[in-house]
CSV table of C-alpha atoms and ligand atoms in Angstrom, one decimal:
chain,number,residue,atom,x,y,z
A,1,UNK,CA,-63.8,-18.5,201.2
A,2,UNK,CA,-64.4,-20.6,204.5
A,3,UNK,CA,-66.6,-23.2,205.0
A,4,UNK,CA,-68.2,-22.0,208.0
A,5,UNK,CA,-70.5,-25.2,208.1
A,6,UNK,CA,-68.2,-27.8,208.8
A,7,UNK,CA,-69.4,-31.2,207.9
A,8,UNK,CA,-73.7,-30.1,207.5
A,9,UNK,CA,-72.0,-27.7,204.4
A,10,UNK,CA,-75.1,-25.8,204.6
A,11,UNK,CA,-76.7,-23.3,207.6
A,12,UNK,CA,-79.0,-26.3,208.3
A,13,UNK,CA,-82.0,-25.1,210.3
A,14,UNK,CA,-81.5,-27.7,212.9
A,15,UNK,CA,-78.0,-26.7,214.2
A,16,UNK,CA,-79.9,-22.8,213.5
A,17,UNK,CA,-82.2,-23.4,215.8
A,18,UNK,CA,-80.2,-25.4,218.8
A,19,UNK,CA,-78.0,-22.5,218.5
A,20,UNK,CA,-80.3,-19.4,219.5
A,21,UNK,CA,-82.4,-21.8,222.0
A,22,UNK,CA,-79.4,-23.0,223.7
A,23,UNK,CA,-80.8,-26.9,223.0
A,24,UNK,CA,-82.2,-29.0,221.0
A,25,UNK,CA,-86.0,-28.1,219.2
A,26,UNK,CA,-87.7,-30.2,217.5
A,27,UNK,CA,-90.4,-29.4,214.7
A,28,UNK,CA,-94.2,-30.4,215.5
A,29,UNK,CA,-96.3,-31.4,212.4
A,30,UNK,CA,-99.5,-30.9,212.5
A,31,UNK,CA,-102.8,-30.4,211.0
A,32,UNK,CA,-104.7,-27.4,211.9
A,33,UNK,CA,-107.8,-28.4,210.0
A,34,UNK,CA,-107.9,-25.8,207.3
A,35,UNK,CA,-108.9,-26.4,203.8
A,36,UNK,CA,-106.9,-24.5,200.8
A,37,UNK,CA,-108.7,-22.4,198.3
A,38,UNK,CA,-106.6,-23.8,195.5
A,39,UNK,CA,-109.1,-27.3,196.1
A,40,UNK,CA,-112.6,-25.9,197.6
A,41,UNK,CA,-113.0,-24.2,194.4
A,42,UNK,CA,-112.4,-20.1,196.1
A,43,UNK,CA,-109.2,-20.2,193.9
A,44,UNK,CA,-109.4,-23.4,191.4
A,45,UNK,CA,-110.6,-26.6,192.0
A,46,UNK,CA,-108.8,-29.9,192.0
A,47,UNK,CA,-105.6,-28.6,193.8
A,48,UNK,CA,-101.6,-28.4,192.6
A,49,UNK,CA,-101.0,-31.5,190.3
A,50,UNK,CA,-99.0,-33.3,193.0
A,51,UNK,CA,-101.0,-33.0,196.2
A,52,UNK,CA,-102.0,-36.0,198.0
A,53,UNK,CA,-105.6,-35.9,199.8
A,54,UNK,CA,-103.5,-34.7,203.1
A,55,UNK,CA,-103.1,-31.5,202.0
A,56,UNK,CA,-99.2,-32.0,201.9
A,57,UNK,CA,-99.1,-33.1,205.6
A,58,UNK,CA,-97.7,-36.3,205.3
A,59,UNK,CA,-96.9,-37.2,208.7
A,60,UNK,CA,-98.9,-34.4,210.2
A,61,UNK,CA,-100.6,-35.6,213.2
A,62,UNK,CA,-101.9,-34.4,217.0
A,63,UNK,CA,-99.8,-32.5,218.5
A,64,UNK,CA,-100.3,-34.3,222.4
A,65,UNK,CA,-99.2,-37.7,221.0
A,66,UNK,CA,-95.9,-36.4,219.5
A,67,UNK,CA,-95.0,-34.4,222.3
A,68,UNK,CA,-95.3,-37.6,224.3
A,69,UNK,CA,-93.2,-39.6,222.1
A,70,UNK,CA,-90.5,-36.9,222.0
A,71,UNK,CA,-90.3,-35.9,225.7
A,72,UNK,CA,-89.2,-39.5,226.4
A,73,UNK,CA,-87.0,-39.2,223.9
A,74,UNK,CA,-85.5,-35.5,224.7
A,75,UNK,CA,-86.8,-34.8,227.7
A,76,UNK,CA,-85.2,-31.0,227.7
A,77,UNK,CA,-86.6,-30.8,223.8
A,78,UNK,CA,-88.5,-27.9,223.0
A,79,UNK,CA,-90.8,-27.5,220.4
A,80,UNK,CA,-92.1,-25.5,217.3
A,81,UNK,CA,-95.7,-26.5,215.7
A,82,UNK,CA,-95.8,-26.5,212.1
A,83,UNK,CA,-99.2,-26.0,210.7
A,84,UNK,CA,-98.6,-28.1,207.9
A,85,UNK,CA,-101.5,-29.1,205.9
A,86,UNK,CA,-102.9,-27.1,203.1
A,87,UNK,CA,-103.3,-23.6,203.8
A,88,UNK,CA,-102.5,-22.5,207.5
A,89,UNK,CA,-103.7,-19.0,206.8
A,90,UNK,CA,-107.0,-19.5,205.0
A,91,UNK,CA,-110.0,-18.7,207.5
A,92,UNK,CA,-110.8,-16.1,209.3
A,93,UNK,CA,-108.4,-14.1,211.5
A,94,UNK,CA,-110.3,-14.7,214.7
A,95,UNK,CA,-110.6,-18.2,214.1
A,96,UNK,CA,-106.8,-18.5,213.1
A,97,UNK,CA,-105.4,-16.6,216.1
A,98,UNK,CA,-107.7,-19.1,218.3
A,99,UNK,CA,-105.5,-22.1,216.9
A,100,UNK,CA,-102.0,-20.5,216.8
A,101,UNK,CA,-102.8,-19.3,220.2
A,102,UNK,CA,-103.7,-23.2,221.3
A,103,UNK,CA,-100.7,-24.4,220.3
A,104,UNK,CA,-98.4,-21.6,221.6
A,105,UNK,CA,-100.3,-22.3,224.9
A,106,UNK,CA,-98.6,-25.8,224.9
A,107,UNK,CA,-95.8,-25.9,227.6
A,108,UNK,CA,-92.1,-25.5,226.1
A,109,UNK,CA,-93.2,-24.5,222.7
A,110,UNK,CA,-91.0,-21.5,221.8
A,111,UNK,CA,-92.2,-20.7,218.2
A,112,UNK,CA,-94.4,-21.5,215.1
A,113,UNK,CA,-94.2,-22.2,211.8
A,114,UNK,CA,-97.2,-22.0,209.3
A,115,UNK,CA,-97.3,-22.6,205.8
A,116,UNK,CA,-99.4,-21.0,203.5
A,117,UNK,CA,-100.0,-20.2,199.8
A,118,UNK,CA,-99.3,-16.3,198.9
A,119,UNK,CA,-102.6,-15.4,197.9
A,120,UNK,CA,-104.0,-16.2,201.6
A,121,UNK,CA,-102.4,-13.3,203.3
A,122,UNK,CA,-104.6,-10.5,203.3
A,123,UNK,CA,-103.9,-7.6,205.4
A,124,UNK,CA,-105.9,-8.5,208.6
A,125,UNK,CA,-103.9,-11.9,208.6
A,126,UNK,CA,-100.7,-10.5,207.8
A,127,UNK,CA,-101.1,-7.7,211.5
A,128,UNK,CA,-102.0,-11.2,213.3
A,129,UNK,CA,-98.7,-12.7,212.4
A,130,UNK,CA,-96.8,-9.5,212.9
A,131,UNK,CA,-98.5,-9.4,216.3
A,132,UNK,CA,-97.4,-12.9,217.4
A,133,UNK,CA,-94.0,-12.5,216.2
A,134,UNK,CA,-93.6,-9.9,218.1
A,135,UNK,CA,-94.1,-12.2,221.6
A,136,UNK,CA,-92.7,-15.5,219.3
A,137,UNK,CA,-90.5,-16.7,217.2
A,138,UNK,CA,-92.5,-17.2,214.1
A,139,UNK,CA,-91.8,-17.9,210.5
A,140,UNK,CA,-94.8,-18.2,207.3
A,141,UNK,CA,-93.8,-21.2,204.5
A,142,UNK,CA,-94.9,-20.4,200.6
A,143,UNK,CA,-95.0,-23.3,198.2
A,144,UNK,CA,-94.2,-21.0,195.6
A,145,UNK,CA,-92.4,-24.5,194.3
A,146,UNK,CA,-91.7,-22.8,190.8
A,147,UNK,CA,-91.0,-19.0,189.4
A,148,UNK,CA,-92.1,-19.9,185.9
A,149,UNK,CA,-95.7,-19.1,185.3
A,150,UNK,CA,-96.1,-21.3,182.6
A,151,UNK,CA,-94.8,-24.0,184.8
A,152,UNK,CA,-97.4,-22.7,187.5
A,153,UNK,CA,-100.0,-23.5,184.8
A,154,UNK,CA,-99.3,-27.2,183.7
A,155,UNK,CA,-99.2,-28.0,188.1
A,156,UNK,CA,-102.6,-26.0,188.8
A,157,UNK,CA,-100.7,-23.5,191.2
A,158,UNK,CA,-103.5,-21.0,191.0
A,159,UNK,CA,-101.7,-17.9,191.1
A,160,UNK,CA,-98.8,-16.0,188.8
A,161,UNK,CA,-95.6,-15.0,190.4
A,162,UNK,CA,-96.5,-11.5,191.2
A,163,UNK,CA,-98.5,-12.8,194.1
A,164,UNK,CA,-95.6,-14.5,195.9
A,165,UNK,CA,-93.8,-11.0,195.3
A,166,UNK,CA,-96.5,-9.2,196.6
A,167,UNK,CA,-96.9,-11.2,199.6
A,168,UNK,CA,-92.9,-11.5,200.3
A,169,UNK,CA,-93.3,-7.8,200.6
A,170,UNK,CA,-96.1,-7.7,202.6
A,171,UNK,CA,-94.2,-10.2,205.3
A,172,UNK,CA,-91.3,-8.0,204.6
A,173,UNK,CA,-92.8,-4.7,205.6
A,174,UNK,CA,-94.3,-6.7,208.9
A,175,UNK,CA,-90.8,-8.0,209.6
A,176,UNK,CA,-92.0,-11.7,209.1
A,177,UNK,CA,-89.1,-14.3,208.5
A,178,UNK,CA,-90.1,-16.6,205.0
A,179,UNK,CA,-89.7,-19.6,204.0
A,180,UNK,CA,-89.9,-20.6,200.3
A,181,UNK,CA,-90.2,-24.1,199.1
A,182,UNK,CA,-88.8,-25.0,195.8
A,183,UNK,CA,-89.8,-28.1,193.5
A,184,UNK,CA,-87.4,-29.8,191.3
A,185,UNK,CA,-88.4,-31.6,188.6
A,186,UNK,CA,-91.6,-30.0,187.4
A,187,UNK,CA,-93.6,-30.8,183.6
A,188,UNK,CA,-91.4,-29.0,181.4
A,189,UNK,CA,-88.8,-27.4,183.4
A,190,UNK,CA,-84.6,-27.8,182.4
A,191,UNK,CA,-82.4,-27.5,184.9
A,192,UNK,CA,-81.6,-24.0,184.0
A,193,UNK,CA,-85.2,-23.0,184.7
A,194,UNK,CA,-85.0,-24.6,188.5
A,195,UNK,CA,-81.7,-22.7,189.0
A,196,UNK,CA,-83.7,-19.4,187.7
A,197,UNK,CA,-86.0,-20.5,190.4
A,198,UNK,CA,-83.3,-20.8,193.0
A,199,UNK,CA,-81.6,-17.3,191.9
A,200,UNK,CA,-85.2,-15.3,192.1
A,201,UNK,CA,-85.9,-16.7,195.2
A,202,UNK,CA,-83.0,-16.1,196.9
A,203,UNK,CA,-82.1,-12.6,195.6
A,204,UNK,CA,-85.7,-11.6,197.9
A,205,UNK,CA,-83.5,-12.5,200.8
A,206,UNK,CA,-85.7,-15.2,202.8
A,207,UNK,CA,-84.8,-16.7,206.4
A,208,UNK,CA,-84.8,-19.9,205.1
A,209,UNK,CA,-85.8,-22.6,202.1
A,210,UNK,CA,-86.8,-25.9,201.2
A,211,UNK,CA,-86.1,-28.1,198.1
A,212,UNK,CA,-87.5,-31.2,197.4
A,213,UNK,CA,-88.6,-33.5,194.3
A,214,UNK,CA,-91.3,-34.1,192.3
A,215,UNK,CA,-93.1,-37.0,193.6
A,216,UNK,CA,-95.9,-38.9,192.0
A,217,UNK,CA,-98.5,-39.7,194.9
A,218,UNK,CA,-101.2,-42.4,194.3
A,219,UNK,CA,-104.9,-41.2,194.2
A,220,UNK,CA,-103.3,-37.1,192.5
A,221,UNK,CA,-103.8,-35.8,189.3
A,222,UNK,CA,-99.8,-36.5,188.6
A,223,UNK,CA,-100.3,-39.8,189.1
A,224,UNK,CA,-103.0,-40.0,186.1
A,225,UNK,CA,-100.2,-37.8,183.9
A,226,UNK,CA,-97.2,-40.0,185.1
A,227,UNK,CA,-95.5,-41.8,183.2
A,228,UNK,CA,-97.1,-40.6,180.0
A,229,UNK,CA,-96.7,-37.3,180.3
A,230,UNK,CA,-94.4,-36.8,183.5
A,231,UNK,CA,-91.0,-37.7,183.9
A,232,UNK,CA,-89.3,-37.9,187.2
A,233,UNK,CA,-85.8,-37.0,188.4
A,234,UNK,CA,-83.2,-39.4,188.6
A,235,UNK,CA,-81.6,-39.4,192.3
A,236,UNK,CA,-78.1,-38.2,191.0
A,237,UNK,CA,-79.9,-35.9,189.1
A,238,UNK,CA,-81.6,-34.2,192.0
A,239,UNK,CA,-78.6,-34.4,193.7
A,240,UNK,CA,-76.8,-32.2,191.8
A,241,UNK,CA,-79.6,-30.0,191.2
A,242,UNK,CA,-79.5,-29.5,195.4
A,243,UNK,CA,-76.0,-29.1,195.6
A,244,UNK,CA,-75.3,-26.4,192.7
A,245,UNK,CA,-78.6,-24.6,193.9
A,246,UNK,CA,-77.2,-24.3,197.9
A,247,UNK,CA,-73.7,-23.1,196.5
A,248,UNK,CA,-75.5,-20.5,194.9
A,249,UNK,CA,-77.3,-19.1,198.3
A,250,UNK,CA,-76.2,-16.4,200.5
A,251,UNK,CA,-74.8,-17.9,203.9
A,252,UNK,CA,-77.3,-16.4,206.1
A,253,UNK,CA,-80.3,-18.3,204.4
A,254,UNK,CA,-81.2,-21.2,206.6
A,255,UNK,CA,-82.0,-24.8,204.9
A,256,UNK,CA,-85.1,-26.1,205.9
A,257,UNK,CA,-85.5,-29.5,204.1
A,258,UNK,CA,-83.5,-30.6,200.6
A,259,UNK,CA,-85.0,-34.2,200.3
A,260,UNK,CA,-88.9,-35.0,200.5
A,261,UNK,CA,-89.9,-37.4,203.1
A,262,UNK,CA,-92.9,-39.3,201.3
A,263,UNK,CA,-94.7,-42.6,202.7
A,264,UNK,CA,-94.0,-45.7,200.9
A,265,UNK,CA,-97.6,-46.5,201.0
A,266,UNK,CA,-98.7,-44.1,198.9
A,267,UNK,CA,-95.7,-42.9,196.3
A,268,UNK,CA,-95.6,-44.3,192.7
A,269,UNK,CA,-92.4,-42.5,191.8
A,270,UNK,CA,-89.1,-41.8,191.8
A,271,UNK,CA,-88.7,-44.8,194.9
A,272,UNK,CA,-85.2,-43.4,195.9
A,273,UNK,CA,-87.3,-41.0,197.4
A,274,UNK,CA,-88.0,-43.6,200.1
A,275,UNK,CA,-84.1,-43.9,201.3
A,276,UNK,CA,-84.0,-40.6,202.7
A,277,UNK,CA,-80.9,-41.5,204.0
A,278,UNK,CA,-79.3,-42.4,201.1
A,279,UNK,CA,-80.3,-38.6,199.8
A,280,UNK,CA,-79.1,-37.0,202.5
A,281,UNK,CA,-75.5,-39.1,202.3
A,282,UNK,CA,-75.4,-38.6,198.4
A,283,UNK,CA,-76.0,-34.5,198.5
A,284,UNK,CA,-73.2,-34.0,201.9
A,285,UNK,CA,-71.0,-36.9,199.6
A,286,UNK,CA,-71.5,-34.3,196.5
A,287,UNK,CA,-70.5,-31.5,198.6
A,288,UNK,CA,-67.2,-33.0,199.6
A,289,UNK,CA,-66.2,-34.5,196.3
A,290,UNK,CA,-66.5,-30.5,194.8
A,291,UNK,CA,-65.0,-29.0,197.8
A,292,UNK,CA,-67.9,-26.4,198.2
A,293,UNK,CA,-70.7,-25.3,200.9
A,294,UNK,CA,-73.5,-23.1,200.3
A,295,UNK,CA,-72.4,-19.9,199.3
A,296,UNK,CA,-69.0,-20.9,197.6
A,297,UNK,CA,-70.1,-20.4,193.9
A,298,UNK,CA,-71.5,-16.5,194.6
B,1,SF4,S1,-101.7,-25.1,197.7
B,1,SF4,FE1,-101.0,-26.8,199.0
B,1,SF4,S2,-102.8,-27.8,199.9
B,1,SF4,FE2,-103.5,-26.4,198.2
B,1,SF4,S3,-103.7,-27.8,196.5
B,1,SF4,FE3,-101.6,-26.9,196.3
B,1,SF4,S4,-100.3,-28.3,197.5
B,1,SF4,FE4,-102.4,-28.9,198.0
């Protein structure tokens, strides 16, 4: 087999997306100003193990002030906002469409991205998104993060995997692209049970997915466990773990992220987190020393 992906050896969303816009689009983060269920007590209370007081949305931020910075920077750039922070689908439809429609308002933005947990797509959310998608191009996140239910447990997920199945059907039958994002190095699991992961996730056929670590986050419930009770990867370690897991994937499935981007003010552990570089360089290194690309070991 080819590697169609020349030196990225993966179908990197980046090079996806400057492909079908003709130019380069960069990714918006921002923070819609939701809540999430799994923390205001609707669904559980004290959130997923790992998750900082942001919700997940690190470097999310207004949406003006980095389409300044980056029109100096690209000027021809267009843009996609990522409703980043907790859970971009958890309000009520009305209220939602009012925000997505804000942001699609914006001049040269050409799509969005919203993530979301699985149990906040109910049926009047899901025919706003099939609506939008039908005039943009649109894709929903899942932090599924983990098939294993007893894994789901020990992190405070707040919901077994037949939710995520049920709503990957649901955005199926509306013809909304996925993406699923993948932890590794979760309480408990081997690396056979992140591959598992990896396999289920990718036999339902999403547009794209994400992989990064488990990182231990001051002022989270992991950081109380860590090191105790938590263990974190080792940076070869995780590099493999990327590598064997994207020469397992179908080509079409587009890579979103396979490194998390943490700030250094706040992490506790594993620090090579903080040279993303270095991650990036190690897992395209890996790839060369094997000879493969994603989709080489199916
Ligand atoms: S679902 Fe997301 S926002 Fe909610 S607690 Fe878990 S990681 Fe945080």
């Amino acid at each position: 087999m080819e590697n169609p992906f020349k030196s990225t050896h993966f179908n990197a969303i980046g090079p996806y997306l400057q492909k079908k816009f003709g130019g380069r689009v960069a990714k918006l983060s921002i923070d819609g100003g939701f809540t999430c269920p799994n923390r205001d007590g609707t669904k559980g209370v004290g959130g997923c193990i790992y998750c900082s007081d942001d919700g997940g949305g690190h470097y999310a931020s207004d949406i003006t002030g980095q389409m300044e910075l980056l029109s100096h920077k690209w000027p021809e750039s267009k843009y996609i906002v990522y409703f980043q922070s907790y859970t971009n689908t958890y309000g009520p439809a009305d209220i939602l469409r009012k925000k997505y429609e804000e942001a699609l308002a914006r001049p040269d933005v050409v799509g969005l991205a919203i993530a979301t947990r699985p149990d906040c797509l109910p049926p009047d959310v899901i025919e706003l998104l099939k609506e939008l998608s039908r005039r943009t191009y649109l894709w929903v996140e899942l932090g599924l993060q983990t098939i294993h239910d007893s894994t789901a447990l020990l992190i405070n997920r707040g919901y077994p995997l037949n939710v995520f199945d049920e709503a990957m059907d649901r955005l199926k039958d509306a013809g909304i692209p996925a993406v699923v994002h993948l932890i590794f190095g979760l309480p408990g699991e081997t690396h056979s049970d992140m591959i598992a992961s990896v396999d289920y996730v990718a036999a339902k056929k999403p547009f794209g997915m994400k992989f990064h670590q488990l990182y231990i986050m001051k002022g989270t419930k992991a950081a109380e466990y860590y090191p105790e009770r938590l263990r974190v990867l080792e940076k070869d370690e995780y590099i493999s773990l990327v590598v064997n897991s994207i020469e397992r994937l179908p080509q079409d499935i587009t890579i979103h992220r396979v490194t998390g981007d943490p700030p250094a003010s706040d992490l506790i552990a594993p620090l090579w987190s903080l040279d993303k570089r270095s991650v990036l360089n190690g897992i395209q290194k890996e790839f060369k020393r094997r000879g493969s690309f994603q989709g080489s070991r199916l």
